[in-house]
Coordinates of C-alpha atoms in Angstrom, one line a residue:
Y298 CA 42.8 127.1 57.3
S299 CA 45.5 127.3 58.9
G300 CA 44.8 129.8 61.1
F301 CA 42.3 128.7 62.2
S302 CA 42.8 125.2 63.3
T303 CA 46.1 127.6 65.6
I304 CA 43.0 129.1 66.5
S305 CA 41.4 125.3 67.5
R306 CA 44.7 123.8 68.6
N307 CA 44.9 127.0 70.9
F308 CA 42.1 127.3 72.4
G309 CA 41.9 122.8 73.2
D310 CA 44.9 123.3 74.7
Y311 CA 43.9 126.5 77.2
T312 CA 40.0 125.2 78.1
G313 CA 42.3 121.2 78.9
A314 CA 44.0 123.6 81.0
V315 CA 40.9 125.6 82.8
E316 CA 39.6 121.5 83.4
V317 CA 42.5 121.2 85.2
V318 CA 42.1 124.4 87.9
V319 CA 38.3 123.9 87.8
D320 CA 38.5 120.6 89.0
A321 CA 41.4 121.7 91.5
A322 CA 39.0 124.3 92.8
N323 CA 36.0 122.1 93.5
I324 CA 39.0 120.2 94.9
E325 CA 40.5 122.5 97.1
R326 CA 36.0 123.7 98.5
D327 CA 35.9 119.7 99.9
L328 CA 38.5 119.8 101.0
I329 CA 38.0 122.2 103.1
R330 CA 33.9 121.4 103.0
L331 CA 36.1 117.7 104.6
R332 CA 38.0 120.1 107.2
R333 CA 35.0 121.4 108.8
D334 CA 33.2 118.5 109.1
I335 CA 35.9 116.7 111.2
D336 CA 36.7 120.0 113.0
N337 CA 32.5 119.6 113.7
F338 CA 32.6 116.2 114.4
V339 CA 35.8 116.6 116.8
G340 CA 33.3 119.0 118.5
T341 CA 30.3 117.5 118.4
Q342 CA 31.2 113.4 118.3
S343 CA 28.0 114.1 115.9
D344 CA 27.5 110.5 113.8
E345 CA 25.6 113.0 111.6
A346 CA 29.5 114.6 111.0
A347 CA 30.9 111.6 109.9
K348 CA 29.2 110.4 108.3
D349 CA 29.9 114.1 105.7
A350 CA 33.2 113.5 106.5
I351 CA 32.9 110.8 104.5
E352 CA 30.5 111.9 101.7
V353 CA 33.4 114.3 101.2
E354 CA 35.7 112.1 101.1
K355 CA 33.9 110.2 98.1
E356 CA 33.1 113.5 96.7
L357 CA 37.5 113.8 96.9
Q358 CA 38.0 110.7 95.4
A359 CA 36.1 111.1 92.4
E360 CA 37.4 115.4 91.9
I361 CA 41.1 113.4 92.1
A362 CA 39.9 110.0 89.8
E363 CA 39.0 113.4 87.4
G364 CA 41.9 115.2 87.2
L365 CA 44.7 112.4 86.3
E366 CA 42.6 111.3 83.6
I367 CA 42.3 115.2 82.1
A368 CA 46.3 115.9 82.9
H369 CA 48.1 116.8 80.8
S370 CA 52.1 116.5 81.8
E371 CA 53.4 114.5 84.4
E372 CA 53.5 117.0 86.7
E373 CA 49.3 117.7 87.0
R374 CA 49.4 114.1 87.3
R375 CA 52.1 113.8 90.4
E376 CA 50.7 116.4 91.8
F377 CA 46.6 114.5 92.4
E378 CA 48.8 111.6 92.9
V379 CA 50.1 113.0 96.2
M380 CA 46.6 115.0 96.7
S381 CA 46.0 111.3 96.8
K382 CA 47.7 110.5 99.1
V383 CA 47.4 113.2 101.4
L384 CA 43.2 113.0 101.3
A385 CA 44.0 108.8 102.4
G386 CA 46.3 110.1 105.1
I387 CA 43.9 112.3 106.9
I388 CA 40.5 109.6 106.1
E389 CA 42.8 107.1 108.0
D390 CA 44.2 110.1 111.0
F391 CA 40.3 110.6 111.4
V392 CA 38.6 106.8 111.5
K393 CA 42.0 106.5 113.9
V394 CA 39.7 109.3 116.0
E395 CA 36.9 108.2 114.5
E396 CA 37.5 104.1 116.8
L397 CA 39.5 106.8 120.2
E398 CA 35.6 107.9 120.5
A399 CA 34.2 105.1 120.5
E400 CA 37.0 103.9 122.8
R401 CA 35.8 107.0 125.1
V402 CA 32.5 106.7 125.6
K403 CA 32.9 103.0 125.8
L404 CA 34.3 103.4 129.2
A405 CA 33.0 106.8 130.4
S406 CA 29.8 104.8 130.0
G407 CA 31.1 101.4 130.2
V408 CA 33.7 101.7 132.5
L409 CA 33.3 104.8 134.8
E410 CA 29.6 105.4 134.6
V411 CA 29.0 102.6 136.6
A412 CA 32.3 101.3 139.0
G413 CA 32.3 105.1 140.3
P414 CA 29.0 105.3 141.5
K415 CA 29.4 101.6 143.7
L416 CA 32.6 102.5 145.1
A417 CA 31.0 106.1 146.1
A418 CA 28.0 104.2 147.4
D419 CA 30.3 101.6 149.3
F420 CA 32.7 104.1 151.0
E421 CA 30.1 105.9 152.0
D422 CA 27.8 102.5 153.6
I423 CA 31.8 101.4 155.3
M424 CA 30.8 105.2 156.4
V425 CA 28.0 105.4 158.0
K426 CA 28.3 101.1 160.1
S427 CA 32.4 102.8 161.2
T428 CA 29.8 105.3 162.7
K429 CA 26.8 103.4 164.2
S430 CA 29.5 100.9 165.7
G431 CA 31.5 103.4 166.7
N432 CA 35.1 102.6 165.2
S433 CA 35.7 106.3 164.0
N434 CA 39.1 105.8 162.5
A435 CA 37.6 103.3 160.0
A436 CA 34.8 106.9 158.9
I437 CA 37.9 108.6 159.0
L438 CA 39.6 106.9 156.5
A439 CA 36.0 106.1 154.4
S440 CA 35.2 109.6 154.0
A441 CA 38.8 110.0 153.0
A442 CA 38.7 107.9 150.7
L443 CA 34.9 109.0 148.9
Y444 CA 36.2 112.1 148.7
E445 CA 39.7 111.1 146.8
T446 CA 37.4 108.6 145.5
M447 CA 34.4 111.9 144.1
K448 CA 38.3 114.1 143.5
A449 CA 39.5 110.6 140.5
R450 CA 35.4 111.4 139.2
L451 CA 35.5 114.6 138.5
Y452 CA 39.1 115.2 136.9
A453 CA 38.4 111.9 134.6
N454 CA 35.0 113.1 133.4
L455 CA 36.7 116.8 132.9
V456 CA 39.5 115.1 131.0
L457 CA 37.0 113.5 129.5
D458 CA 33.9 114.6 128.0
R459 CA 35.2 118.5 128.7
R460 CA 38.9 116.7 126.9
E461 CA 40.7 119.1 130.0
S462 CA 44.6 118.0 129.0
A463 CA 45.2 120.2 132.7
A464 CA 43.1 117.6 134.2
S465 CA 44.9 114.8 133.3
E466 CA 47.6 115.0 135.4
Q467 CA 45.1 115.1 138.2
V468 CA 43.4 111.5 137.1
E469 CA 46.6 109.7 136.8
A470 CA 47.7 111.5 140.3
A471 CA 44.3 110.6 141.4
F472 CA 44.6 106.8 141.3
E473 CA 48.8 106.8 142.3

């Protein structure tokens, strides 16, 4: 009889350890999915990728909570608590990225796409009127201003749309 109870206890310990390992493997798998969805969002600004990342985060929170329930030792519980804190930090950073992306879209579409063409059209108009009236100095200055405006728009679009960091210095220089 004592042999059966020893085997039963050992098998129970083994089963509990396997449950923790399986839960940890699921968490690791879903962290990879989360990273993929976040990378996809960063690269494409896809709302679908953002929704997928939030869904994976919910699954991860449930898996971590399950891990806390089935953990057998304080060390295992601490590891799951650390995972929960790391996940919270990742999601907090992701929310900031979403906010920055929304701000970038607002800046690009609400300000630059409105002000840039208007400014260029105004300089073209000044250039044409100056040329017709015979004021070559004003026409040359308007032409130079138009050229600088177009460069600033190009570099700003490179930074905002393509995220070309090298162009950011040129944008700064264009507005000095």
